[in-house]
Short mmCIF file of C-alpha atoms in Angstrom, two decimals:
data_model
loop_
_atom_site.label_atom_id
_atom_site.label_comp_id
_atom_site.label_asym_id
_atom_site.label_seq_id
_atom_site.Cartn_x
_atom_site.Cartn_y
_atom_site.Cartn_z
CA MET A 1 9.66 28.50 7.78
CA ASP A 2 12.00 29.83 5.10
CA ALA A 3 10.03 32.14 2.77
CA ARG A 4 11.63 30.43 -0.24
CA VAL A 5 9.31 27.48 0.33
CA GLU A 6 6.89 29.45 -1.86
CA LEU A 7 9.20 28.68 -4.80
CA MET A 8 8.54 24.95 -4.43
CA VAL A 9 5.84 23.00 -6.21
CA ARG A 10 3.72 21.23 -3.58
CA TYR A 11 3.50 17.52 -4.24
CA ALA A 12 2.21 15.63 -1.18
CA GLY A 13 0.36 17.95 1.15
CA GLY A 14 2.32 20.46 3.19
CA PHE A 15 6.06 20.42 3.73
CA TRP A 16 7.69 19.67 7.08
CA PRO A 17 7.46 22.97 9.01
CA GLU A 18 11.23 23.39 9.46
CA VAL A 19 14.26 23.32 7.18
CA ILE A 20 16.73 20.50 7.88
CA ASP A 21 20.36 21.54 8.16
CA SER A 22 22.08 18.21 8.83
CA ALA A 23 21.45 14.55 9.64
CA ASP A 24 23.43 11.98 11.57
CA GLY A 25 22.41 8.44 12.51
CA ALA A 26 18.76 8.57 13.60
CA TRP A 27 18.82 12.33 14.24
CA LEU A 28 18.03 15.39 12.16
CA THR A 29 19.05 18.94 13.06
CA THR A 30 17.04 21.92 11.82
CA THR A 31 18.46 25.27 10.77
CA GLU A 32 17.16 26.57 14.12
CA GLY A 33 19.28 23.99 15.95
CA ARG A 34 16.41 21.73 17.03
CA ARG A 35 17.09 17.97 17.05
CA VAL A 36 14.49 15.56 15.70
CA LEU A 37 14.50 11.77 16.04
CA ASP A 38 13.84 10.36 12.57
CA PHE A 39 11.67 7.25 12.81
CA THR A 40 10.90 7.28 9.09
CA SER A 41 14.55 6.68 8.04
CA GLY A 42 14.15 9.52 5.58
CA GLN A 43 11.82 7.91 3.07
CA ILE A 44 12.59 4.48 4.60
CA CYS A 45 15.84 4.75 2.64
CA ALA A 46 18.45 5.53 5.33
CA THR A 47 18.87 1.85 6.15
CA ILE A 48 22.07 2.27 8.14
CA GLY A 49 21.28 5.76 9.40
CA HIS A 50 22.00 9.20 8.04
CA GLY A 51 25.58 10.12 7.17
CA HIS A 52 27.11 6.68 7.74
CA PRO A 53 30.90 6.91 7.32
CA ARG A 54 31.04 3.90 4.97
CA ILE A 55 28.61 5.56 2.57
CA ARG A 56 30.54 8.82 2.83
CA GLU A 57 33.78 7.01 1.99
CA ALA A 58 32.19 5.23 -0.96
CA VAL A 59 30.78 8.47 -2.36
CA GLU A 60 34.07 10.34 -1.91
CA ARG A 61 35.92 7.52 -3.66
CA SER A 62 33.44 7.59 -6.53
CA LEU A 63 33.79 11.36 -6.84
CA ARG A 64 37.49 10.83 -7.38
CA ASP A 65 37.12 7.89 -9.77
CA VAL A 66 33.89 8.05 -11.78
CA VAL A 67 30.42 9.46 -11.05
CA HIS A 68 28.44 8.94 -14.23
CA LEU A 69 28.85 7.15 -17.55
CA ASN A 70 26.97 6.41 -20.73
CA SER A 71 24.38 3.85 -19.68
CA ARG A 72 25.88 1.25 -22.02
CA MET A 73 29.18 1.44 -20.13
CA LEU A 74 29.71 -0.66 -17.01
CA SER A 75 32.03 0.31 -14.16
CA THR A 76 33.75 -1.61 -11.38
CA PRO A 77 31.30 -0.44 -8.66
CA VAL A 78 28.34 -1.65 -10.72
CA LEU A 79 29.88 -5.07 -11.38
CA ASP A 80 31.00 -5.38 -7.75
CA LEU A 81 27.45 -4.61 -6.61
CA ALA A 82 25.93 -7.07 -9.07
CA GLU A 83 28.23 -9.83 -7.80
CA ARG A 84 27.56 -9.05 -4.13
CA LEU A 85 23.81 -8.73 -4.64
CA VAL A 86 23.46 -11.99 -6.54
CA GLY A 87 25.47 -13.61 -3.76
CA VAL A 88 22.84 -12.80 -1.11
CA LEU A 89 19.72 -13.37 -3.22
CA PRO A 90 18.04 -16.79 -3.38
CA GLU A 91 19.63 -19.21 -5.83
CA GLY A 92 18.51 -18.64 -9.38
CA LEU A 93 17.99 -14.87 -9.16
CA ASP A 94 21.30 -14.22 -10.88
CA ARG A 95 20.62 -11.49 -13.44
CA THR A 96 20.26 -7.87 -12.34
CA MET A 97 19.80 -4.32 -13.64
CA PHE A 98 20.34 -1.06 -11.74
CA VAL A 99 18.14 2.01 -12.20
CA SER A 100 17.31 5.10 -10.14
CA THR A 101 14.13 4.37 -8.16
CA GLY A 102 11.79 1.63 -7.02
CA GLY A 103 9.13 2.79 -9.44
CA GLU A 104 11.63 2.35 -12.28
CA ALA A 105 12.64 -1.09 -11.02
CA ASN A 106 8.99 -2.15 -11.10
CA GLU A 107 8.63 -0.75 -14.61
CA VAL A 108 11.56 -2.88 -15.73
CA ALA A 109 10.27 -5.99 -13.97
CA LEU A 110 6.85 -5.68 -15.55
CA ARG A 111 8.27 -5.02 -19.01
CA MET A 112 10.38 -8.15 -18.68
CA ALA A 113 7.40 -10.17 -17.44
CA LYS A 114 5.24 -9.02 -20.34
CA LEU A 115 7.93 -9.80 -22.91
CA ALA A 116 8.78 -13.18 -21.37
CA THR A 117 5.15 -14.30 -21.18
CA GLY A 118 3.67 -12.51 -24.17
CA GLY A 119 0.82 -11.29 -21.95
CA PHE A 120 -0.07 -7.90 -20.53
CA GLU A 121 -2.37 -8.57 -17.56
CA VAL A 122 -0.89 -7.64 -14.16
CA LEU A 123 -2.38 -8.19 -10.70
CA ALA A 124 -1.53 -6.18 -7.58
CA LEU A 125 -2.79 -6.03 -4.01
CA THR A 126 -5.13 -3.31 -2.86
CA ARG A 127 -3.42 -0.88 -0.44
CA SER A 128 -0.17 -1.43 -2.34
CA TRP A 129 2.51 1.11 -3.21
CA HIS A 130 4.73 0.39 -6.21
CA GLY A 131 5.82 3.82 -7.44
CA MET A 132 4.81 7.01 -9.19
CA THR A 133 5.79 6.35 -12.81
CA ALA A 134 2.87 5.55 -15.10
CA GLY A 135 3.08 1.76 -15.03
CA SER A 136 3.89 1.42 -11.35
CA GLN A 137 1.31 4.06 -10.38
CA ALA A 138 -1.34 1.97 -12.11
CA LEU A 139 -0.51 -0.80 -9.63
CA THR A 140 -0.45 1.50 -6.59
CA PHE A 141 -3.80 1.26 -4.84
CA SER A 142 -3.00 2.99 -1.53
CA GLY A 143 -3.36 6.49 -2.94
CA GLY A 144 -2.69 8.99 -5.70
CA ARG A 145 -4.93 7.38 -8.30
CA ARG A 146 -7.45 10.12 -8.96
CA GLY A 147 -7.27 13.05 -11.33
CA HIS A 148 -4.39 11.87 -13.53
CA GLY A 149 -6.32 10.16 -16.29
CA PRO A 150 -6.71 6.50 -17.25
CA THR A 151 -4.25 3.78 -16.28
CA PRO A 152 -2.98 1.16 -18.75
CA PRO A 153 -5.35 -1.70 -19.56
CA GLY A 154 -4.95 -5.11 -18.00
CA ILE A 155 -4.67 -4.08 -14.33
CA PHE A 156 -6.44 -6.21 -11.70
CA ALA A 157 -6.71 -5.75 -7.93
CA LEU A 158 -6.39 -8.56 -5.38
CA PRO A 159 -7.89 -7.87 -1.91
CA ALA A 160 -5.08 -7.19 0.58
CA PRO A 161 -4.61 -9.48 3.63
CA TYR A 162 -6.01 -6.89 6.03
CA ALA A 163 -7.71 -9.01 8.70
CA TYR A 164 -8.45 -6.00 10.94
CA ARG A 165 -10.63 -4.60 8.15
CA CYS A 166 -11.21 -7.74 6.08
CA PRO A 167 -11.86 -6.65 2.48
CA VAL A 168 -14.17 -9.61 1.80
CA ARG A 169 -15.94 -9.28 5.19
CA HIS A 170 -14.88 -12.78 6.16
CA CYS A 171 -12.05 -12.80 8.70
CA ALA A 172 -12.22 -11.50 12.26
CA GLY A 173 -8.69 -10.73 13.35
CA THR A 174 -6.76 -13.48 11.59
CA CYS A 175 -6.46 -13.72 7.80
CA ASP A 176 -7.09 -17.22 6.42
CA THR A 177 -6.22 -16.20 2.79
CA THR A 178 -9.83 -16.35 1.59
CA CYS A 179 -9.20 -12.89 0.14
CA LEU A 180 -6.45 -14.35 -2.02
CA GLU A 181 -8.62 -17.14 -3.36
CA VAL A 182 -11.46 -14.70 -4.08
CA GLY A 183 -9.11 -12.29 -5.83
CA PHE A 184 -7.76 -14.89 -8.22
CA GLU A 185 -11.26 -16.21 -8.94
CA LEU A 186 -12.35 -12.69 -9.86
CA TYR A 187 -9.32 -12.37 -12.12
CA ASP A 188 -10.27 -15.63 -13.85
CA GLN A 189 -13.69 -14.19 -14.68
CA GLN A 190 -12.27 -10.93 -16.07
CA SER A 191 -9.12 -12.09 -17.85
CA VAL A 192 -8.94 -11.98 -21.62
CA GLY A 193 -6.33 -14.72 -21.54
CA ALA A 194 -3.16 -12.63 -21.52
CA PRO A 195 -1.48 -13.29 -18.13
CA ALA A 196 1.84 -11.60 -17.40
CA ALA A 197 2.53 -11.09 -13.69
CA VAL A 198 1.34 -10.52 -10.15
CA ILE A 199 3.28 -7.98 -8.08
CA ALA A 200 3.16 -7.69 -4.29
CA GLU A 201 4.94 -6.12 -1.34
CA PRO A 202 5.77 -8.77 1.29
CA VAL A 203 4.47 -6.36 3.94
CA LEU A 204 2.22 -3.58 2.66
CA SER A 205 3.84 -0.55 4.23
CA ALA A 206 1.97 2.45 2.82
CA GLY A 207 -1.22 0.43 3.14
CA GLY A 208 -0.89 0.36 6.92
CA VAL A 209 1.96 -2.11 7.62
CA LEU A 210 -0.13 -5.17 6.75
CA VAL A 211 1.65 -8.40 7.64
CA PRO A 212 0.40 -11.47 5.74
CA PRO A 213 -0.42 -14.71 7.58
CA PRO A 214 1.85 -17.80 7.40
CA GLY A 215 1.58 -19.55 4.06
CA TYR A 216 0.10 -16.54 2.27
CA PHE A 217 2.90 -16.05 -0.22
CA ALA A 218 3.42 -19.74 -0.85
CA ARG A 219 -0.24 -19.88 -1.88
CA LEU A 220 0.07 -16.70 -3.94
CA VAL A 221 2.97 -18.19 -5.89
CA GLU A 222 1.01 -21.41 -6.41
CA LEU A 223 -2.12 -19.61 -7.65
CA ALA A 224 -0.06 -17.34 -9.91
CA HIS A 225 1.94 -20.12 -11.53
CA GLU A 226 -1.23 -22.15 -12.14
CA ARG A 227 -2.30 -19.23 -14.36
CA SER A 228 1.09 -18.71 -16.05
CA LEU A 229 1.60 -15.45 -14.14
CA LEU A 230 5.15 -14.58 -13.12
CA VAL A 231 5.57 -13.43 -9.50
CA VAL A 232 7.27 -10.10 -8.75
CA LEU A 233 8.08 -9.31 -5.13
CA ASP A 234 8.58 -5.60 -4.46
CA GLU A 235 11.07 -5.53 -1.56
CA ALA A 236 11.67 -1.80 -1.73
CA GLN A 237 10.90 -1.33 1.96
CA THR A 238 11.46 -4.83 3.31
CA GLY A 239 14.84 -5.77 1.86
CA PHE A 240 18.27 -5.69 3.48
CA GLY A 241 17.41 -6.53 7.04
CA ARG A 242 14.43 -4.37 7.93
CA LEU A 243 12.12 -7.26 8.83
CA GLY A 244 14.81 -9.25 10.65
CA ALA A 245 16.16 -11.20 7.67
CA MET A 246 18.10 -10.12 4.61
CA PHE A 247 14.89 -10.28 2.59
CA ALA A 248 11.23 -10.82 3.43
CA MET A 249 11.14 -13.70 0.96
CA ASP A 250 13.62 -15.50 3.22
CA LEU A 251 11.14 -15.23 6.08
CA PHE A 252 8.17 -16.31 3.98
CA GLY A 253 9.99 -19.19 2.29
CA VAL A 254 9.35 -18.26 -1.33
CA THR A 255 11.50 -17.39 -4.32
CA PRO A 256 9.81 -15.09 -6.84
CA ASP A 257 10.45 -14.98 -10.56
CA LEU A 258 11.58 -11.38 -10.23
CA VAL A 259 12.39 -9.21 -7.22
CA THR A 260 12.65 -5.43 -7.15
CA LEU A 261 14.77 -3.50 -4.66
CA SER A 262 15.31 0.19 -4.04
CA LYS A 263 14.85 2.34 -0.92
CA THR A 264 16.77 0.21 1.57
CA LEU A 265 19.53 -0.53 -0.95
CA GLY A 266 20.91 2.97 -1.50
CA GLY A 267 21.24 4.13 2.09
CA GLY A 268 19.80 7.49 1.09
CA LEU A 269 21.09 7.68 -2.48
CA PRO A 270 18.76 6.99 -5.43
CA ILE A 271 19.16 3.47 -6.78
CA GLY A 272 16.80 0.66 -7.67
CA ALA A 273 17.40 -2.87 -8.88
CA VAL A 274 15.53 -5.72 -10.49
CA ALA A 275 16.84 -9.27 -10.26
CA THR A 276 15.54 -12.30 -12.11
CA THR A 277 16.51 -15.67 -13.56
CA ALA A 278 18.74 -16.28 -16.54
CA GLY A 279 15.79 -17.81 -18.38
CA ILE A 280 13.53 -14.80 -17.95
CA GLU A 281 16.36 -12.41 -18.83
CA ARG A 282 17.03 -14.35 -22.01
CA ALA A 283 13.37 -14.53 -22.98
CA ALA A 284 12.85 -10.80 -22.42
CA TYR A 285 16.02 -9.88 -24.29
CA ASP A 286 15.17 -12.13 -27.24
CA ALA A 287 11.70 -10.56 -27.35
CA GLY A 288 13.24 -7.09 -27.67
CA LEU A 289 13.60 -5.71 -24.13
CA PHE A 290 14.34 -2.00 -24.35
CA TYR A 291 14.83 0.10 -21.24
CA TYR A 292 17.36 2.89 -21.41
CA THR A 293 17.58 5.88 -19.07
CA SER A 294 20.18 8.56 -18.32
CA HIS A 295 21.23 7.22 -14.91
CA GLN A 296 21.04 3.49 -15.50
CA SER A 297 24.09 1.64 -14.10
CA ASP A 298 25.52 4.83 -12.60
CA PRO A 299 28.75 4.19 -10.64
CA LEU A 300 28.23 6.57 -7.68
CA PRO A 301 24.94 5.19 -6.31
CA ALA A 302 26.21 1.67 -6.99
CA ALA A 303 29.24 2.38 -4.81
CA ALA A 304 26.98 3.62 -2.02
CA ALA A 305 24.70 0.58 -2.34
CA LEU A 306 27.67 -1.76 -2.11
CA ALA A 307 28.69 -0.04 1.13
CA VAL A 308 25.16 -0.50 2.52
CA LEU A 309 25.16 -4.18 1.64
CA GLU A 310 28.57 -4.68 3.23
CA VAL A 311 27.55 -2.94 6.47
CA VAL A 312 24.26 -4.87 6.70
CA GLU A 313 26.14 -8.16 6.34
CA GLU A 314 29.23 -7.38 8.41
CA GLU A 315 27.26 -5.94 11.35
CA ASP A 316 24.41 -8.48 11.02
CA LEU A 317 21.86 -5.69 11.05
CA ALA A 318 19.07 -8.15 10.27
CA ALA A 319 19.62 -9.76 13.68
CA ARG A 320 19.81 -6.32 15.23
CA ALA A 321 16.49 -5.40 13.59
CA ARG A 322 14.91 -8.48 15.17
CA GLU A 323 16.23 -7.56 18.62
CA ARG A 324 15.43 -3.86 18.42
CA GLY A 325 12.10 -4.71 16.83
CA GLU A 326 11.11 -6.77 19.85
CA ARG A 327 11.90 -3.80 22.08
CA LEU A 328 9.97 -1.38 19.87
CA GLY A 329 7.03 -3.75 19.49
CA GLY A 330 6.94 -4.26 23.25
CA HIS A 331 6.69 -0.52 23.81
CA LEU A 332 3.89 -0.21 21.26
CA ARG A 333 1.88 -3.06 22.77
CA LYS A 334 2.17 -1.44 26.21
CA LEU A 335 0.92 1.82 24.72
CA ALA A 336 -2.05 -0.09 23.31
CA GLU A 337 -2.91 -1.23 26.81
CA ARG A 338 -2.92 2.38 28.03
CA HIS A 339 -4.56 4.13 25.08
CA LYS A 340 -7.92 2.86 23.83
CA GLU A 341 -7.41 4.83 20.63
CA ILE A 342 -4.92 2.18 19.51
CA GLY A 343 -6.97 -0.46 17.72
CA GLU A 344 -4.14 -2.72 16.62
CA VAL A 345 -0.35 -2.94 16.67
CA ARG A 346 1.32 -4.97 13.92
CA GLY A 347 4.75 -5.29 12.41
CA MET A 348 7.98 -7.21 12.00
CA GLY A 349 11.59 -6.29 12.71
CA LEU A 350 11.85 -2.51 12.50
CA LEU A 351 8.71 -1.85 10.48
CA TRP A 352 5.62 -1.26 12.67
CA GLY A 353 2.13 0.11 12.30
CA VAL A 354 -0.13 1.51 15.01
CA GLU A 355 -3.74 1.70 13.83
CA LEU A 356 -5.75 4.47 15.47
CA VAL A 357 -9.51 4.25 15.94
CA ARG A 358 -12.27 6.35 17.46
CA ASP A 359 -13.85 3.24 18.96
CA ARG A 360 -12.38 -0.24 19.34
CA ASP A 361 -15.75 -1.90 18.82
CA THR A 362 -16.76 -0.08 15.65
CA ARG A 363 -13.12 0.36 14.51
CA GLU A 364 -14.00 3.73 13.03
CA PRO A 365 -10.72 5.33 11.88
CA ALA A 366 -9.42 8.21 14.00
CA VAL A 367 -8.18 10.34 11.11
CA GLU A 368 -8.08 13.76 12.79
CA PHE A 369 -6.69 12.20 15.97
CA GLY A 370 -3.88 10.60 13.94
CA ASP A 371 -3.02 13.95 12.39
CA GLU A 372 -2.91 15.55 15.84
CA VAL A 373 -0.71 12.77 17.27
CA THR A 374 1.69 13.20 14.37
CA ARG A 375 1.79 16.98 14.86
CA ARG A 376 2.50 16.62 18.56
CA CYS A 377 5.27 14.12 17.87
CA GLU A 378 6.85 16.53 15.41
CA THR A 379 6.70 19.37 17.95
CA ALA A 380 8.28 17.14 20.60
CA GLY A 381 11.09 16.03 18.28
CA LEU A 382 9.91 12.74 16.74
CA CYS A 383 9.33 12.30 13.01
CA MET A 384 6.74 9.68 12.05
CA ASN A 385 3.95 9.67 9.51
CA VAL A 386 0.34 8.59 9.19
CA VAL A 387 -0.58 6.33 6.30
CA ARG A 388 -4.15 5.85 5.16
CA GLY A 389 -6.13 3.77 2.75
CA ASP A 390 -7.23 5.13 -0.60
CA ARG A 391 -9.76 7.94 -0.33
CA SER A 392 -8.42 9.10 3.05
CA GLY A 393 -10.45 7.93 6.00
CA LEU A 394 -10.51 4.18 5.40
CA SER A 395 -7.78 3.84 8.02
CA SER A 396 -5.36 5.89 10.09
CA CYS A 397 -2.11 4.14 10.89
CA LEU A 398 1.14 5.46 12.31
CA ARG A 399 4.05 3.97 10.37
CA ILE A 400 7.27 3.56 12.34
CA ALA A 401 10.52 2.60 10.60
CA PRO A 402 13.75 3.78 12.29
CA PRO A 403 17.20 3.06 10.85
CA LEU A 404 18.52 -0.44 11.52
CA THR A 405 21.31 1.18 13.55
CA VAL A 406 18.83 2.67 16.05
CA THR A 407 19.80 2.31 19.72
CA ASP A 408 17.77 1.10 22.69
CA ASP A 409 17.83 4.60 24.16
CA GLU A 410 16.47 6.10 20.94
CA ILE A 411 13.66 3.54 20.86
CA ASP A 412 12.80 4.32 24.49
CA THR A 413 12.83 8.06 23.77
CA ALA A 414 10.53 7.63 20.77
CA ALA A 415 8.09 5.56 22.83
CA GLU A 416 8.01 8.24 25.54
CA ILE A 417 7.31 10.98 22.99
CA LEU A 418 4.57 8.92 21.35
CA ASP A 419 2.98 8.22 24.74
CA GLU A 420 2.92 11.93 25.54
CA ALA A 421 1.55 12.76 22.10
CA LEU A 422 -1.29 10.25 22.46
CA THR A 423 -2.13 11.62 25.89
CA GLY A 424 -1.97 15.23 24.71
CA ALA A 425 -4.06 14.55 21.60
CA LYS A 426 -6.81 13.04 23.76
CA LYS A 427 -6.88 16.09 26.01
CA GLY A 428 -6.79 18.38 22.99
#
């Protein structure tokens, strides 16, 4: 490893053991010339692969025209993106704002919800991930909560739909949404009468790729609206084709009051967005909405995001994610038949989780085994990561999310490497 790594502040455990020199499609190349298959899509941001020519063209064009402006100034790329984005969102979500990250987008959404409702109470699912800024971190229950001081008041947790490890000790393999009913009943008993919003990821990625049962989100919307809570869907990791549709809300048949977008929108460049209705925008603005940052409505990332959206639509990458996802899921289910350390395989499109256990009967998490599998994959040229529940050890789940442009051969190669890593980790 380059000795200059000592100059870096450590922020999430150790760094990857090699320096990356270049990236193309689903592949990374290290400074030593080693090729690594990237099945994390960067930070699940390289939607259409690394170094896509359409993104490169958009960035080069923006470098010639305009990169950055005063945040009160709007540019053609920003307005073009707003028009294209509103065109693919469900009807009614026709007001949008562009910021730098998903955490920021969630901050904006929650500020708007609080202003529009006059309340301050916000509910989020356990095992969620909504960002690292103060407000969004308070609603992130999958990790990073300890040691940073108190979170804002008015935060409530809803048990996640995690049937494999049912949080209310009720379900045995199939969630029947009892957890949702219980969560809202607990909120009713704790609320001081200031409802604002409930925020949720359609599939909880950092929480272990938890896929909700049919009807879950329809019921969530119903329960929220009964309590005058606005619904915010955080589609940072599920938007723009990853689950096999343009948005997860299309698959689940719901339209939220606000939706936040980020990772999959920028194709590797930092951009986040919040979209909402004209009525909520007006109510928040009239109540004094103030959100103003240095890189709000920046032209360059907007140009890149527009290129991503065009490629996803023109090449129908949502359909491709469904097809490639079936191939990937098939491989993973076959691995589960061969390796008893795989307790459950779950996922949609090109977002999959492989839960590792020490024993299928007790379902005790195989934390050290998961670390060893990940290390062996890295050594063999496959980049994946292990996600865990809060207070590491509640689960150990491999998260797999290749670019939507991944090929059949690349999926087959990844499955072979994972198979060898599982076998080697058992022997080790």
